[in-house]
Amino acid sequence: MKKKFTFAFLPKFIFNLVLLAFLSLYQCSQIFAEDQKQVLPTEVTGTWTGGNYNVNDLPQQTTLILKKDGDGNLFTDKYEQNFKIDKLIKTADGGYVVYSKNFRDSQDKQYLLYVNGDLLEIYDRKLQNNSSLNEHQASTLSRNEFDFSTRYLRDMDPTKLKSKPSTEPVWNEIKASKLKSFMEEYVRSGLQQFGANSNNTVQYNAEELDLNDTLVHMGVHGFLKGSRILVGHKENRSSELLAINRVLVQTSKDGSGTAQYNILSSYGISSEHFPLAHFYFTINEGKPLVLMSQQTQGNELGMYYMYPSYDPKLQEAFAAIVNE
């Protein structure tokens, strides 16, 4: 009768050696917080282009590629860097910290990556006292706790993004007139939440915008035509913009359309001729949603940023008008 083999038959020093080798192999393996399979989730795979990356102290446009198997590549016109992703950690705000031991700049300075939505950002780990983040530390952090130096946008054709078409006409001139009356009343109630002066003598103005006019509001017409719109999420005026994704936005006379956001109307709100916010009244997959933007200048990615208005009064009033 054969005896079952067990570790008990090994000399103690051999057993310890085998155990040590096993532990070393385990600790050196890539650790992915999502599934332990050393396969990146789709949220952090793809190609990003955008900001400048210093090579020998000279900024150059770069492209970053993160592959499903954990390989990474960084390209500039005169430089190429390959790296392995050693650890992927999901953060408190739904983003990912991507850690690689050999992702460094030309001065051998260690940088980490942060991915959230369609944005990838590089930050200097000096914020964490030059020590690499462990999984618990990173999982409790959010974007505003990192010191970012470069931002990239995921390359994609937004027209190919899957979206439920809005097929029902839900808008007409009567509803547009009711929205105009509401917005005139809305600005009279005070707009401190959007950074307006609290002085009651200040006059707030709501002006309806023609988005087909190429001269309107920082050339937003160009952003729409070029599909250069990013939509994220904000809890309030001072919070970070998170979960940012590139989307297709189009104008629509009656609310129907195949874009993620079909704009019915838009209003710019100002205080003594100083712009406070721009509101975009949209139909998003058949449902009314007010997007807003307080962008007043350009940015390194050349994109226009929007997010759902965090004022429930505005969202509820628009929905009531649409659903009449």
Coordinates of C-alpha atoms in Angstrom, one line a residue, residues 1-174:
M1 CA 0.0 0.0 0.0
K2 CA 1.5 3.3 -1.1
K3 CA 1.8 6.0 1.5
K4 CA 0.4 9.4 0.7
F5 CA 3.2 12.0 0.3
T6 CA 3.1 14.9 2.8
F7 CA 5.4 17.7 3.8
A8 CA 6.1 15.8 7.1
F9 CA 8.5 13.5 5.2
L10 CA 10.7 16.4 4.2
P11 CA 13.6 17.4 6.3
K12 CA 12.8 20.6 8.2
F13 CA 15.3 22.8 6.4
I14 CA 14.0 21.6 3.0
F15 CA 10.4 22.3 4.0
N16 CA 11.4 25.8 5.1
L17 CA 13.2 26.4 1.8
V18 CA 10.2 25.3 -0.2
L19 CA 7.9 27.5 1.9
L20 CA 10.2 30.5 1.5
A21 CA 10.4 30.0 -2.3
F22 CA 6.6 29.9 -2.5
L23 CA 6.1 33.0 -0.4
S24 CA 8.8 34.9 -2.5
L25 CA 7.1 33.9 -5.7
Y26 CA 3.7 35.0 -4.4
Q27 CA 5.0 38.4 -3.2
C28 CA 6.8 39.1 -6.5
S29 CA 3.8 38.3 -8.6
Q30 CA 1.7 41.1 -10.0
I31 CA -1.2 41.9 -7.7
F32 CA -4.4 43.2 -9.2
A33 CA -7.1 44.3 -6.8
E34 CA -9.9 43.6 -9.2
D35 CA -9.6 39.9 -9.9
Q36 CA -6.1 38.5 -9.0
K37 CA -5.8 37.2 -12.6
Q38 CA -3.1 39.6 -13.8
V39 CA -5.5 41.0 -16.4
L40 CA -6.4 44.7 -16.4
P41 CA -10.1 45.5 -16.3
T42 CA -11.3 47.4 -19.4
E43 CA -11.5 50.7 -17.4
V44 CA -7.7 50.9 -17.4
T45 CA -6.8 49.5 -20.8
G46 CA -6.4 51.6 -24.0
T47 CA -4.4 54.4 -25.6
W48 CA -4.2 57.9 -24.2
T49 CA -2.7 61.0 -25.7
G50 CA -2.5 64.6 -24.4
G51 CA -0.2 66.5 -22.2
N52 CA 3.5 67.1 -22.3
Y53 CA 6.1 64.7 -20.8
N54 CA 9.6 66.0 -20.1
V55 CA 12.4 64.1 -21.9
N56 CA 15.8 65.5 -21.1
D57 CA 14.0 68.6 -19.7
L58 CA 12.2 69.2 -23.0
P59 CA 8.4 68.8 -23.1
Q60 CA 7.1 66.5 -25.8
Q61 CA 3.6 65.3 -26.8
T62 CA 3.2 61.7 -25.7
T63 CA 1.1 58.6 -26.1
L64 CA 0.5 56.1 -23.3
I65 CA -0.7 52.6 -23.9
L66 CA -1.9 50.2 -21.2
K67 CA -2.6 46.7 -22.3
K68 CA -4.8 44.0 -20.9
D69 CA -1.8 41.8 -20.0
G70 CA -0.3 44.5 -17.8
D71 CA 2.3 45.8 -20.4
G72 CA 2.7 49.5 -20.7
N73 CA 4.3 51.8 -23.3
L74 CA 5.0 55.5 -23.5
F75 CA 6.0 57.1 -26.8
T76 CA 7.2 60.6 -27.8
D77 CA 8.7 61.7 -31.1
K78 CA 12.2 60.8 -29.8
Y79 CA 11.6 58.5 -26.9
E80 CA 10.1 55.2 -26.1
Q81 CA 9.6 53.5 -22.7
N82 CA 8.3 50.1 -21.9
F83 CA 7.1 49.1 -18.4
K84 CA 5.3 46.4 -16.5
I85 CA 2.3 47.2 -14.3
D86 CA 3.1 45.7 -10.9
K87 CA 0.0 46.7 -9.0
L88 CA -3.4 48.0 -9.7
I89 CA -5.4 49.5 -6.8
K90 CA -9.0 50.8 -6.9
T91 CA -9.3 54.1 -5.0
A92 CA -12.1 55.5 -2.9
D93 CA -13.5 57.6 -5.7
G94 CA -13.7 54.8 -8.3
G95 CA -10.4 55.5 -10.0
Y96 CA -7.3 53.3 -10.2
V97 CA -3.8 53.8 -9.0
V98 CA -1.4 52.0 -11.5
Y99 CA 1.9 51.2 -10.0
S100 CA 5.0 50.2 -12.0
K101 CA 8.5 49.9 -10.6
N102 CA 10.1 50.8 -13.9
F103 CA 7.9 53.7 -15.0
R104 CA 10.3 56.6 -14.6
D105 CA 11.4 59.8 -16.3
S106 CA 14.7 60.6 -17.9
Q107 CA 16.1 61.6 -14.4
D108 CA 15.0 58.2 -13.0
K109 CA 12.3 59.8 -11.0
Q110 CA 9.4 57.5 -10.0
Y111 CA 5.9 58.4 -11.1
L112 CA 2.6 56.7 -10.7
L113 CA -0.5 56.7 -12.9
Y114 CA -4.1 57.4 -12.0
V115 CA -7.0 56.4 -14.3
N116 CA -10.6 57.6 -13.9
G117 CA -13.1 57.5 -16.7
D118 CA -11.4 58.5 -19.9
L119 CA -8.6 60.4 -18.2
L120 CA -5.2 59.1 -17.3
E121 CA -3.0 61.3 -15.1
I122 CA 0.6 61.1 -13.9
Y123 CA 1.5 62.1 -10.4
D124 CA 4.7 62.3 -8.4
R125 CA 4.7 59.9 -5.5
K126 CA 6.6 62.4 -3.4
L127 CA 3.3 63.3 -1.9
Q128 CA 3.5 59.9 -0.1
N129 CA 7.0 60.7 1.3
N130 CA 8.8 58.9 -1.6
S131 CA 7.5 55.5 -0.5
S132 CA 5.3 53.4 -2.8
L133 CA 1.6 53.2 -1.8
N134 CA 0.3 50.0 -0.3
E135 CA -3.1 48.8 -1.3
H136 CA -4.8 50.0 1.9
Q137 CA -3.4 53.5 1.6
A138 CA -4.3 53.9 -2.1
S139 CA -7.8 52.5 -1.6
T140 CA -8.7 55.3 0.9
L141 CA -7.5 58.1 -1.4
S142 CA -9.3 60.2 -3.9
R143 CA -8.1 62.3 -6.9
N144 CA -7.8 65.6 -5.0
E145 CA -5.1 64.0 -2.7
F146 CA -2.7 63.5 -5.6
D147 CA -0.2 66.0 -7.0
F148 CA -0.8 65.7 -10.8
S149 CA 1.7 66.9 -13.4
T150 CA 0.3 65.6 -16.7
R151 CA -3.1 64.7 -18.1
Y152 CA -4.0 62.4 -21.0
L153 CA -7.3 61.6 -22.8
R154 CA -8.3 58.2 -23.9
D155 CA -8.3 58.0 -27.7
M156 CA -11.7 56.9 -29.1
D157 CA -14.3 57.7 -31.6
P158 CA -17.2 59.0 -29.5
T159 CA -19.7 58.3 -32.2
K160 CA -19.1 54.6 -31.6
L161 CA -19.9 54.8 -28.0
K162 CA -23.0 52.8 -27.1
S163 CA -26.0 54.9 -26.2
K164 CA -29.7 54.3 -26.1
P165 CA -31.3 56.5 -28.7
S166 CA -33.9 59.1 -27.6
T167 CA -36.6 58.4 -30.1
E168 CA -39.6 60.2 -28.7
P169 CA -40.2 63.9 -29.5
V170 CA -40.6 65.6 -26.1
W171 CA -40.0 69.3 -26.8
N172 CA -41.9 72.2 -28.6
E173 CA -42.1 75.9 -28.6
I174 CA -44.6 76.0 -25.7

